[in-house]
């Protein structure tokens, strides 16, 4: 197997304070991607503090005991590297990508940010305005906003349905005590992973983490109730838009589901690219949309599959009809082996190409330990993809798709345009 596929260079160390340190040495690279993964996100919130995980992610960039916001922003950029972060439903991630010789600087800055943030009141007021603008920007982007609306309806009254950015009314009342409480609760070493991939020596990496990462031992309770039984819905909102934006779908599989790769195959076939059925039928054949695609969200104990179409309001019914036709077709007719073979090659090619990126390798390693608590080898992934077959895909399609329970939400023009 090619060098880029070898995984004998993966190492794991658990420090005395409970922090998991992972690394993967990738021969031939001159860079290293480093990330601090916190096993909590908006799923750990409640109705009153919705958005606090994302707000906290912003706040650690505003200054630490050792660095100003400008020093944080410029430290790695001045070296040609990058520093960023994102918040999801179940994880929050801070990551850096630099030349290998700057590994020490990356570990130092990331540790400083997550271990020693200041959370100054004046910075909270400033960042509140920034996040409120971010929320407004999403609402002004219907192709993005519709997925927030869809998840909110699908996972009604459950944190998985909360928007990651929070809501205007919750963000407006965040204060230092709320931010500090969330940080003290979830930013605990046993709830975190420090991960690196690239030209990295594991022993050196562990020594750097020991030097710079000094949070005391502690863990966090990540227990979360399962979402209630999902009630299918049809819902429409009006907004100042020109197109009708359509999001349809329903519940799917958990991250650890043995049918995970069958679902990836379904998604690839239906809306995973320009050669997908929805793209070819709705856009290429009928010319009803510019954007049309499907997507999957995997969570610890559940999941979601969704379909998006942006079309002229007069074509809404026709577009939805074509969508449901394709869904009905795949749940009643097994895909030919030739099609399954092509999907397998797409999935394998996409996966293997991703292994050439240090950041993708770091993300893959960390996610495997977040969800599986072990590394999933390249060989195992390829074997799972090769195990996809017509019968297993048909069985899953019949399990997931039912035209009577398909949920749909639309954003329609308000009439002002």
Short mmCIF file of C-alpha atoms in Angstrom, two decimals, residues 94-337:
data_model
loop_
_atom_site.label_atom_id
_atom_site.label_comp_id
_atom_site.label_asym_id
_atom_site.label_seq_id
_atom_site.Cartn_x
_atom_site.Cartn_y
_atom_site.Cartn_z
CA UNK A 94 -9.39 24.83 17.50
CA UNK A 95 -6.74 24.07 14.88
CA UNK A 96 -3.54 25.37 13.34
CA UNK A 97 -1.54 24.52 10.21
CA UNK A 98 2.11 25.52 9.99
CA UNK A 99 5.49 24.39 8.77
CA UNK A 100 6.80 21.51 10.88
CA UNK A 101 9.51 23.71 12.40
CA UNK A 102 6.77 25.85 13.99
CA UNK A 103 5.04 22.99 15.82
CA UNK A 104 6.08 24.45 19.18
CA UNK A 105 4.40 27.77 18.40
CA UNK A 106 1.16 26.00 17.37
CA UNK A 107 1.01 23.94 20.56
CA UNK A 108 1.83 26.99 22.68
CA UNK A 109 -0.87 29.20 21.14
CA UNK A 110 -3.60 26.54 21.09
CA UNK A 111 -2.86 25.62 24.71
CA UNK A 112 -2.85 29.26 25.78
CA UNK A 113 -6.21 29.83 24.12
CA UNK A 114 -8.11 26.89 25.61
CA UNK A 115 -6.37 26.90 29.02
CA UNK A 116 -5.97 30.60 29.84
CA UNK A 117 -8.70 32.73 28.20
CA UNK A 118 -9.57 35.99 29.97
CA UNK A 119 -13.27 36.41 29.10
CA UNK A 120 -13.16 40.16 29.78
CA UNK A 121 -16.57 41.80 30.09
CA UNK A 122 -15.74 44.47 27.50
CA UNK A 123 -14.70 41.75 25.02
CA UNK A 124 -17.95 39.90 25.63
CA UNK A 125 -19.91 43.02 24.69
CA UNK A 126 -17.87 43.48 21.50
CA UNK A 127 -18.09 39.84 20.46
CA UNK A 128 -21.81 39.73 21.18
CA UNK A 129 -22.29 42.30 18.39
CA UNK A 130 -20.08 40.23 16.07
CA UNK A 131 -22.06 37.03 16.68
CA UNK A 132 -25.39 38.83 16.28
CA UNK A 133 -24.15 40.01 12.89
CA UNK A 134 -23.15 36.42 12.09
CA UNK A 135 -26.67 35.25 12.94
CA UNK A 136 -28.12 37.98 10.71
CA UNK A 137 -25.80 36.93 7.89
CA UNK A 138 -27.11 33.36 8.08
CA UNK A 139 -30.71 34.58 8.00
CA UNK A 140 -29.80 36.60 4.91
CA UNK A 141 -28.50 33.39 3.28
CA UNK A 142 -31.61 31.24 2.77
CA UNK A 143 -29.67 28.29 1.36
CA UNK A 144 -27.91 28.09 4.73
CA UNK A 145 -30.71 29.29 7.00
CA UNK A 146 -33.17 26.68 5.76
CA UNK A 147 -31.06 23.89 7.28
CA UNK A 148 -31.26 25.56 10.69
CA UNK A 149 -35.04 25.72 10.32
CA UNK A 150 -35.21 22.11 9.15
CA UNK A 151 -33.16 20.75 12.06
CA UNK A 152 -35.14 22.83 14.53
CA UNK A 153 -38.36 21.22 13.29
CA UNK A 154 -36.90 17.72 12.91
CA UNK A 155 -35.36 17.56 16.40
CA UNK A 156 -38.08 19.61 18.07
CA UNK A 157 -37.30 20.66 21.66
CA UNK A 158 -33.98 18.77 21.62
CA UNK A 159 -30.52 20.41 21.62
CA UNK A 160 -29.70 18.77 18.26
CA UNK A 161 -32.33 21.10 16.83
CA UNK A 162 -30.76 24.22 18.30
CA UNK A 163 -28.87 26.48 15.86
CA UNK A 164 -25.13 26.30 16.59
CA UNK A 165 -24.85 30.11 16.48
CA UNK A 166 -27.67 30.45 18.99
CA UNK A 167 -30.68 32.72 18.73
CA UNK A 168 -30.72 36.50 18.91
CA UNK A 169 -32.56 36.48 22.24
CA UNK A 170 -30.13 34.04 23.91
CA UNK A 171 -26.91 35.63 22.64
CA UNK A 172 -28.22 39.03 23.74
CA UNK A 173 -28.19 37.95 27.39
CA UNK A 174 -24.85 36.09 27.61
CA UNK A 175 -22.60 37.33 30.41
CA UNK A 176 -19.18 36.42 31.78
CA UNK A 177 -20.56 34.00 34.36
CA UNK A 178 -22.37 31.99 31.67
CA UNK A 179 -19.28 31.79 29.46
CA UNK A 180 -17.04 30.88 32.38
CA UNK A 181 -19.46 28.22 33.60
CA UNK A 182 -19.58 26.46 30.21
CA UNK A 183 -15.77 26.61 29.92
CA UNK A 184 -15.24 25.24 33.43
CA UNK A 185 -17.77 22.47 32.81
CA UNK A 186 -16.69 21.16 29.41
CA UNK A 187 -13.11 22.32 28.77
CA UNK A 188 -11.74 19.52 30.96
CA UNK A 189 -8.72 17.39 29.93
CA UNK A 190 -10.62 14.08 29.97
CA UNK A 191 -13.12 15.68 27.58
CA UNK A 192 -10.43 16.85 25.15
CA UNK A 193 -8.06 15.51 22.50
CA UNK A 194 -4.83 17.20 21.37
CA UNK A 195 -4.12 15.84 17.90
CA UNK A 196 -1.40 16.38 15.27
CA UNK A 197 -0.76 15.02 11.78
CA UNK A 198 2.11 15.69 9.42
CA UNK A 199 5.86 15.74 9.93
CA UNK A 200 5.56 15.24 13.68
CA UNK A 201 7.49 13.16 16.21
CA UNK A 202 5.11 11.81 18.84
CA UNK A 203 7.49 12.05 21.80
CA UNK A 204 8.39 15.64 20.93
CA UNK A 205 4.70 16.49 20.51
CA UNK A 206 3.78 14.98 23.88
CA UNK A 207 6.60 16.90 25.58
CA UNK A 208 5.37 20.16 24.05
CA UNK A 209 1.80 19.49 25.19
CA UNK A 210 3.00 18.67 28.71
CA UNK A 211 4.91 21.96 28.77
CA UNK A 212 2.13 24.23 27.53
CA UNK A 213 -1.19 22.55 28.38
CA UNK A 214 -1.79 22.94 32.11
CA UNK A 215 -5.47 22.44 32.84
CA UNK A 216 -6.02 20.42 36.01
CA UNK A 217 -7.48 16.93 35.78
CA UNK A 218 -11.21 16.79 35.22
CA UNK A 219 -13.95 15.30 33.10
CA UNK A 220 -17.37 16.38 31.86
CA UNK A 221 -20.74 14.66 31.84
CA UNK A 222 -21.70 14.35 28.18
CA UNK A 223 -24.92 12.48 28.86
CA UNK A 224 -27.66 13.66 26.54
CA UNK A 225 -31.19 12.41 26.11
CA UNK A 226 -32.13 10.78 22.84
CA UNK A 227 -34.29 12.93 20.58
CA UNK A 228 -37.98 12.21 20.96
CA UNK A 229 -39.75 10.27 18.24
CA UNK A 230 -39.68 12.51 15.20
CA UNK A 231 -43.02 13.70 13.90
CA UNK A 232 -42.97 14.41 10.14
CA UNK A 233 -43.83 17.95 9.17
CA UNK A 234 -44.63 20.23 6.26
CA UNK A 235 -43.78 23.85 7.01
CA UNK A 236 -43.35 27.06 5.05
CA UNK A 237 -42.01 30.50 5.94
CA UNK A 238 -41.95 33.71 3.94
CA UNK A 239 -38.90 35.89 3.54
CA UNK A 240 -37.59 38.57 1.22
CA UNK A 241 -36.15 36.16 -1.35
CA UNK A 242 -36.52 35.65 -5.09
CA UNK A 243 -36.36 31.84 -5.17
CA UNK A 244 -38.26 29.17 -3.32
CA UNK A 245 -35.80 27.25 -1.17
CA UNK A 246 -36.73 23.65 -0.42
CA UNK A 247 -35.26 21.36 2.23
CA UNK A 248 -36.64 17.84 2.58
CA UNK A 249 -35.50 14.78 4.47
CA UNK A 250 -35.76 12.96 7.73
CA UNK A 251 -33.91 11.04 10.43
CA UNK A 252 -31.05 8.78 9.39
CA UNK A 253 -28.24 6.81 11.05
CA UNK A 254 -25.91 7.33 13.99
CA UNK A 255 -22.17 7.77 13.47
CA UNK A 256 -21.45 4.22 14.66
CA UNK A 257 -24.16 2.53 12.60
CA UNK A 258 -22.97 -0.59 10.72
CA UNK A 259 -24.93 0.74 7.72
CA UNK A 260 -22.99 4.02 7.66
CA UNK A 261 -21.33 3.26 4.33
CA UNK A 262 -24.60 2.19 2.72
CA UNK A 263 -25.94 5.63 3.65
CA UNK A 264 -22.88 7.29 2.14
CA UNK A 265 -23.63 5.35 -1.04
CA UNK A 266 -27.28 6.48 -1.02
CA UNK A 267 -26.22 10.09 -0.55
CA UNK A 268 -23.63 9.87 -3.32
CA UNK A 269 -26.15 8.39 -5.74
CA UNK A 270 -28.98 10.80 -4.99
CA UNK A 271 -27.26 14.15 -4.52
CA UNK A 272 -23.53 13.78 -3.98
CA UNK A 273 -22.21 15.61 -7.03
CA UNK A 274 -22.76 16.62 -10.64
CA UNK A 275 -23.25 13.00 -11.73
CA UNK A 276 -25.90 12.36 -9.05
CA UNK A 277 -29.49 11.61 -9.98
CA UNK A 278 -30.96 14.80 -8.51
CA UNK A 279 -28.40 17.00 -10.25
CA UNK A 280 -28.87 15.23 -13.58
CA UNK A 281 -32.68 15.15 -13.45
CA UNK A 282 -33.63 18.42 -11.76
CA UNK A 283 -30.86 20.65 -13.10
CA UNK A 284 -29.45 19.11 -16.26
CA UNK A 285 -32.60 17.55 -17.74
CA UNK A 286 -35.34 19.92 -16.56
CA UNK A 287 -33.36 23.10 -15.81
CA UNK A 288 -35.32 23.77 -12.63
CA UNK A 289 -32.46 24.63 -10.28
CA UNK A 290 -28.91 25.88 -10.05
CA UNK A 291 -28.26 24.34 -6.60
CA UNK A 292 -29.55 20.84 -5.92
CA UNK A 293 -27.85 18.33 -3.64
CA UNK A 294 -28.18 16.05 -0.64
CA UNK A 295 -26.24 15.76 2.60
CA UNK A 296 -25.85 13.67 5.74
CA UNK A 297 -25.33 14.61 9.37
CA UNK A 298 -24.09 11.85 11.68
CA UNK A 299 -24.43 12.21 15.45
CA UNK A 300 -23.57 9.89 18.34
CA UNK A 301 -26.99 8.27 18.51
CA UNK A 302 -28.97 9.49 15.51
CA UNK A 303 -28.54 11.27 12.19
CA UNK A 304 -30.22 13.21 9.42
CA UNK A 305 -30.38 13.09 5.64
CA UNK A 306 -31.51 16.19 3.77
CA UNK A 307 -32.14 17.34 0.21
CA UNK A 308 -31.90 20.92 -1.01
CA UNK A 309 -33.37 22.57 -4.12
CA UNK A 310 -33.46 26.27 -4.98
CA UNK A 311 -35.98 27.01 -7.72
CA UNK A 312 -38.39 29.57 -9.15
CA UNK A 313 -41.60 29.66 -7.05
CA UNK A 314 -43.68 28.56 -10.02
CA UNK A 315 -41.57 25.37 -10.26
CA UNK A 316 -41.79 24.37 -6.59
CA UNK A 317 -44.37 21.60 -6.99
CA UNK A 318 -42.65 20.16 -10.03
CA UNK A 319 -39.24 20.16 -8.32
CA UNK A 320 -40.64 18.44 -5.23
CA UNK A 321 -42.41 15.90 -7.45
CA UNK A 322 -39.15 15.06 -9.23
CA UNK A 323 -37.35 14.75 -5.90
CA UNK A 324 -39.94 12.36 -4.49
CA UNK A 325 -39.90 10.37 -7.73
CA UNK A 326 -36.17 9.76 -7.38
CA UNK A 327 -36.50 8.83 -3.71
CA UNK A 328 -39.35 6.45 -4.51
CA UNK A 329 -37.35 4.91 -7.36
CA UNK A 330 -34.38 4.09 -5.14
CA UNK A 331 -36.56 2.51 -2.45
CA UNK A 332 -38.41 0.27 -4.90
CA UNK A 333 -35.67 -0.70 -7.36
CA UNK A 334 -32.26 -2.13 -6.48
CA UNK A 335 -29.39 -0.24 -8.07
CA UNK A 336 -27.54 -2.15 -10.82
CA UNK A 337 -24.18 -3.62 -9.82
#
